[in-house]
Amino acid sequence: MSRRGGQDQEPGGHESGAVPKKRKRRSGSGGEERPLAPVQVTVSKQERVLYVGCEGESTEPDYLDYLVKRFGSGERTGQPFRIVPVYKANGLVPELVVEAVREYAATDETWALFDRDEHARIPQAVEDGAADGTEICFSHPSFDLWLLLHFQMYGGRQSGKSTDVVDKLRKAGPAFKGFDKKNDKSVRGPRRQALEGKAKAAIKNAQGLVSQCEHGACKGSQHKAAPVDRTSPENPDHLPQSPRKWAARSGHALDCKVLDRDPSTDVWRLLVSLGIEED
């Protein structure tokens, strides 16, 4: 789970000139209301808008902000896009990531980013995503693996522990030397620059992990990344889908259990879906 380094911040998304929609609030365990990220409206009928729920409050939202600022104009992708991150201070457990993004997006396109860590209800989060077409980007052991794959291939079961992944990421270049030290898991400035030009390699490495899955029948080339219409009765994906079929959109076999995909990360599907890189 990611935290903003050295800063006391209210939960929220990145600043924008867009007019926010009505905020929704969630009651915490003690009954207090907790605001989630402010929601932004689309500024163009041609603009693709994605609501992306994040487990962490720093790394994932920072990375999504990087994607928008670097590629959101549509110059490379052929279609402008805006990503609205949905997250909360101190993070969200996987099933609440899915619940929160669905609340904010209503009928708009939804994605959910969450990690293995030691969470117990990941299968429930996948089932909830399958019920209404929220795309799942599951990372085992953590989102940090996706960052590392920009620099090198990686293998070996991690059982939810990110220690080795983070150690290798720190050695990947000067920009990440202090990553996850003093609560600094941000992806800004020099760290964004260090990722430049490496998305294609990261996608190739992530797809390689799918094909190297111990299950044996998983192939990255079998993935599906086309947006799913969550509201049309003519939806070719026939929502709701079974959790097994929905989890297999990443290229894993239908009977490959999500928690057995170690190591793996599905974040690459978001980039392919947006047209940032071809698969």
Coordinates of C-alpha atoms in Angstrom, one line a residue:
M1 CA 0.0 0.0 0.0
S2 CA 1.5 3.4 -1.0
R3 CA 1.7 6.5 1.1
R4 CA 2.7 10.1 0.3
G5 CA 6.1 10.8 1.6
G6 CA 6.5 13.2 4.4
Q7 CA 3.3 15.1 3.8
D8 CA 0.0 15.4 5.7
Q9 CA -2.5 15.4 3.0
E10 CA -6.3 15.3 2.7
P11 CA -7.5 12.5 0.5
G12 CA -8.1 13.6 -3.1
G13 CA -7.2 13.5 -6.7
H14 CA -4.9 15.7 -8.7
E15 CA -5.8 19.3 -9.2
S16 CA -7.7 20.2 -12.3
G17 CA -9.7 23.1 -13.7
A18 CA -12.6 20.8 -14.4
V19 CA -15.8 21.3 -12.5
P20 CA -16.2 18.6 -9.9
K21 CA -19.3 16.5 -9.7
K22 CA -21.2 16.0 -6.4
R23 CA -18.9 14.3 -3.9
K24 CA -19.8 11.0 -2.4
R25 CA -18.8 10.1 1.1
R26 CA -18.2 6.8 2.9
S27 CA -18.7 6.0 6.5
G28 CA -15.7 4.7 8.3
S29 CA -15.6 1.9 10.9
G30 CA -16.2 4.5 13.6
G31 CA -19.1 6.1 11.7
E32 CA -17.1 9.1 10.6
E33 CA -17.5 10.2 6.9
R34 CA -14.4 9.9 4.8
P35 CA -14.2 11.8 1.5
L36 CA -12.7 10.0 -1.4
A37 CA -11.1 11.7 -4.4
P38 CA -12.9 14.6 -6.1
V39 CA -14.4 13.6 -9.4
Q40 CA -13.8 15.5 -12.6
V41 CA -16.1 15.9 -15.6
T42 CA -15.1 15.3 -19.2
V43 CA -14.2 18.4 -21.1
S44 CA -14.7 17.0 -24.6
K45 CA -17.2 14.6 -26.1
Q46 CA -14.3 12.9 -27.9
E47 CA -12.4 12.4 -24.7
R48 CA -12.2 9.0 -23.1
V49 CA -12.7 9.2 -19.4
L50 CA -11.6 6.4 -17.0
Y51 CA -12.2 6.2 -13.3
V52 CA -9.4 4.2 -11.7
G53 CA -9.6 3.1 -8.1
C54 CA -6.3 2.8 -6.3
E55 CA -5.3 0.8 -3.3
G56 CA -2.5 3.3 -2.4
E57 CA -2.6 7.0 -2.1
S58 CA 0.7 8.0 -3.7
T59 CA 2.4 5.6 -6.1
E60 CA -0.6 4.7 -8.2
P61 CA -2.2 8.1 -8.4
D62 CA 1.2 9.7 -9.3
Y63 CA 1.7 7.2 -12.0
L64 CA -1.8 7.7 -13.5
D65 CA -1.1 11.5 -13.4
Y66 CA 2.1 10.8 -15.4
L67 CA 0.1 8.9 -18.0
V68 CA -2.4 11.7 -18.5
K69 CA 0.2 14.5 -18.6
R70 CA 2.5 12.5 -21.0
F71 CA -0.1 10.9 -23.3
G72 CA -3.5 12.3 -22.4
S73 CA -3.6 14.8 -25.3
G74 CA -4.3 11.9 -27.7
E75 CA -1.3 12.8 -29.9
R76 CA 0.1 9.3 -29.5
T77 CA -3.0 7.3 -28.7
G78 CA -5.3 8.8 -31.3
Q79 CA -7.9 9.7 -28.7
P80 CA -7.6 12.2 -25.8
F81 CA -8.1 10.6 -22.4
R82 CA -8.5 11.6 -18.8
I83 CA -7.9 9.4 -15.9
V84 CA -9.8 10.2 -12.6
P85 CA -8.0 8.5 -9.7
V86 CA -10.2 7.4 -6.8
Y87 CA -8.3 6.8 -3.6
K88 CA -8.3 7.6 0.1
A89 CA -5.8 8.7 2.7
N90 CA -4.1 5.6 4.2
G91 CA -5.3 3.5 1.3
L92 CA -8.1 1.1 0.5
V93 CA -8.3 -2.7 0.7
P94 CA -9.0 -4.4 -2.7
E95 CA -12.7 -4.9 -2.3
L96 CA -13.2 -1.3 -1.3
V97 CA -11.1 -0.1 -4.2
V98 CA -13.7 -1.7 -6.5
E99 CA -16.6 -0.5 -4.5
A100 CA -15.3 3.1 -4.3
V101 CA -14.6 3.5 -8.1
R102 CA -18.0 2.1 -9.0
E103 CA -19.7 4.6 -6.7
Y104 CA -17.9 7.5 -8.3
A105 CA -18.0 6.4 -12.0
A106 CA -21.6 5.4 -12.1
T107 CA -21.9 4.1 -15.6
D108 CA -18.5 5.3 -16.9
E109 CA -15.5 3.1 -17.6
T110 CA -13.9 1.8 -14.4
W111 CA -10.6 0.1 -13.5
A112 CA -9.2 -1.0 -10.2
L113 CA -5.6 -1.3 -9.2
F114 CA -4.7 -3.3 -6.1
D115 CA -1.9 -5.6 -4.8
R116 CA -1.5 -9.0 -3.3
D117 CA 0.2 -7.9 -0.1
E118 CA -1.5 -10.0 2.6
H119 CA -5.1 -9.2 1.7
A120 CA -7.6 -11.9 2.3
R121 CA -10.5 -10.9 0.1
I122 CA -8.9 -10.5 -3.3
P123 CA -11.1 -13.1 -4.9
Q124 CA -14.1 -11.1 -3.7
A125 CA -12.7 -8.0 -5.3
V126 CA -12.4 -9.9 -8.6
E127 CA -15.9 -11.1 -8.3
D128 CA -17.2 -7.6 -7.6
G129 CA -15.3 -6.3 -10.7
A130 CA -16.8 -9.1 -12.9
A131 CA -20.3 -8.2 -11.8
D132 CA -20.4 -4.9 -13.5
G133 CA -17.3 -4.7 -15.8
T134 CA -14.7 -3.0 -13.6
E135 CA -11.4 -4.0 -15.1
I136 CA -9.0 -5.5 -12.7
C137 CA -5.3 -4.7 -12.6
F138 CA -3.9 -7.0 -10.0
S139 CA -0.2 -6.9 -9.0
H140 CA 1.5 -9.7 -7.2
P141 CA 3.3 -8.8 -5.0
S142 CA 2.8 -5.1 -5.6
F143 CA 2.4 -2.2 -8.0
D144 CA 6.2 -1.7 -7.5
L145 CA 6.7 -4.7 -9.8
W146 CA 5.2 -2.8 -12.7
L147 CA 7.7 0.0 -12.2
L148 CA 10.6 -2.5 -12.0
L149 CA 9.6 -4.2 -15.2
H150 CA 10.4 -0.9 -17.0
F151 CA 14.1 -1.7 -16.3
Q152 CA 14.3 -5.5 -16.2
M153 CA 12.5 -8.8 -16.3
Y154 CA 11.8 -10.4 -13.0
G155 CA 10.8 -13.8 -11.8
G156 CA 10.4 -16.0 -8.7
R157 CA 7.5 -16.4 -6.3
Q158 CA 7.3 -13.6 -3.8
S159 CA 4.3 -14.7 -1.7
G160 CA 3.0 -11.1 -1.3
K161 CA 6.3 -9.7 -0.1
S162 CA 7.8 -6.7 -2.0
T163 CA 11.1 -6.6 -0.3
D164 CA 13.2 -8.0 -3.2
V165 CA 11.2 -6.0 -5.8
V166 CA 11.8 -2.7 -4.1
D167 CA 15.5 -3.6 -3.5
K168 CA 16.0 -4.1 -7.3
L169 CA 13.9 -1.0 -8.1
R170 CA 16.2 1.1 -6.0
K171 CA 19.2 -0.2 -7.9
A172 CA 17.5 0.4 -11.3
G173 CA 18.7 4.0 -11.4
P174 CA 19.5 7.1 -9.2
A175 CA 15.9 8.4 -9.4
F176 CA 14.6 5.3 -7.5
K177 CA 17.5 5.0 -5.0
G178 CA 15.3 6.4 -2.2
F179 CA 12.1 4.7 -3.2
D180 CA 10.0 3.5 -0.2
K181 CA 12.4 5.2 2.2
K182 CA 11.0 7.8 4.7
N183 CA 7.5 7.0 3.3
D184 CA 8.5 8.2 -0.1
K185 CA 6.8 6.1 -2.8
S186 CA 6.0 9.0 -5.1
V187 CA 6.4 8.8 -8.9
R188 CA 7.3 12.4 -9.8
G189 CA 10.1 14.5 -11.3
P190 CA 13.2 12.4 -12.0
R191 CA 11.3 9.1 -11.5
R192 CA 8.9 10.0 -14.3
Q193 CA 11.9 10.9 -16.5
A194 CA 13.5 7.5 -15.7
L195 CA 10.4 5.7 -17.0
E196 CA 10.4 7.6 -20.3
G197 CA 10.7 5.4 -23.4
K198 CA 10.5 2.2 -21.4
A199 CA 6.7 1.4 -21.5
K200 CA 7.0 -1.0 -24.4
A201 CA 9.7 -3.0 -22.6
A202 CA 7.6 -3.1 -19.4
I203 CA 4.6 -4.4 -21.3
K204 CA 6.7 -7.1 -23.0
N205 CA 8.1 -8.1 -19.6
A206 CA 4.7 -8.2 -18.0
Q207 CA 3.3 -10.3 -20.8
G208 CA 6.3 -12.6 -20.4
L209 CA 5.3 -13.2 -16.8
V210 CA 1.8 -14.3 -17.9
S211 CA 3.4 -16.8 -20.4
Q212 CA 5.8 -18.0 -17.7
C213 CA 3.0 -18.6 -15.2
E214 CA 3.3 -22.0 -13.4
H215 CA -0.1 -22.9 -14.5
G216 CA 1.3 -23.7 -18.0
A217 CA -1.6 -22.6 -20.2
C218 CA -1.5 -18.9 -19.7
K219 CA -0.4 -16.6 -22.5
G220 CA -0.1 -12.9 -22.6
S221 CA -1.3 -12.9 -26.3
Q222 CA -4.7 -14.2 -25.1
H223 CA -5.5 -11.0 -23.2
K224 CA -8.4 -8.6 -23.8
A225 CA -8.0 -4.9 -23.5
A226 CA -10.8 -3.4 -25.5
P227 CA -13.1 -1.2 -23.3
V228 CA -16.3 -2.8 -22.1
D229 CA -19.6 -1.0 -22.4
R230 CA -21.0 -1.5 -18.9
T231 CA -24.5 -0.2 -19.8
S232 CA -25.5 -1.4 -23.2
P233 CA -27.9 -4.4 -23.4
E234 CA -26.1 -5.3 -26.6
N235 CA -22.7 -5.5 -24.8
P236 CA -20.8 -8.3 -26.5
D237 CA -19.2 -9.2 -23.2
H238 CA -22.6 -10.1 -21.7
L239 CA -22.1 -8.6 -18.2
P240 CA -22.2 -9.8 -15.6
Q241 CA -19.5 -12.3 -16.3
S242 CA -18.1 -15.1 -14.2
P243 CA -15.2 -14.1 -12.0
R244 CA -13.0 -16.7 -13.7
K245 CA -13.7 -15.3 -17.2
W246 CA -13.2 -11.8 -16.1
A247 CA -9.9 -12.6 -14.4
A248 CA -8.8 -14.3 -17.6
R249 CA -8.9 -11.0 -19.6
S250 CA -5.2 -10.7 -18.6
G251 CA -4.3 -13.7 -20.6
H252 CA -4.3 -16.2 -17.8
A253 CA -6.2 -19.5 -18.2
L254 CA -9.7 -19.8 -16.9
D255 CA -8.7 -22.2 -14.2
C256 CA -5.6 -20.2 -13.2
K257 CA -6.3 -18.9 -9.7
V258 CA -5.6 -15.2 -9.2
L259 CA -3.6 -15.7 -6.0
D260 CA -1.4 -18.3 -7.8
R261 CA -0.2 -15.7 -10.3
D262 CA 3.1 -14.9 -8.6
P263 CA 4.8 -12.7 -9.7
S264 CA 2.5 -10.9 -12.1
T265 CA 1.0 -7.5 -12.8
D266 CA -1.9 -6.5 -15.1
V267 CA -1.2 -2.7 -15.2
W268 CA 0.1 -3.2 -18.8
R269 CA -3.4 -3.8 -19.9
L270 CA -4.4 -0.3 -19.1
L271 CA -1.6 1.1 -21.3
V272 CA -2.5 -1.2 -24.2
S273 CA -6.2 -0.3 -23.8
L274 CA -5.4 3.4 -24.0
G275 CA -3.3 2.9 -27.1
I276 CA -0.1 4.2 -25.4
E277 CA 1.7 1.1 -26.7
E278 CA 0.7 -1.9 -28.8
D279 CA 0.7 -5.3 -27.3

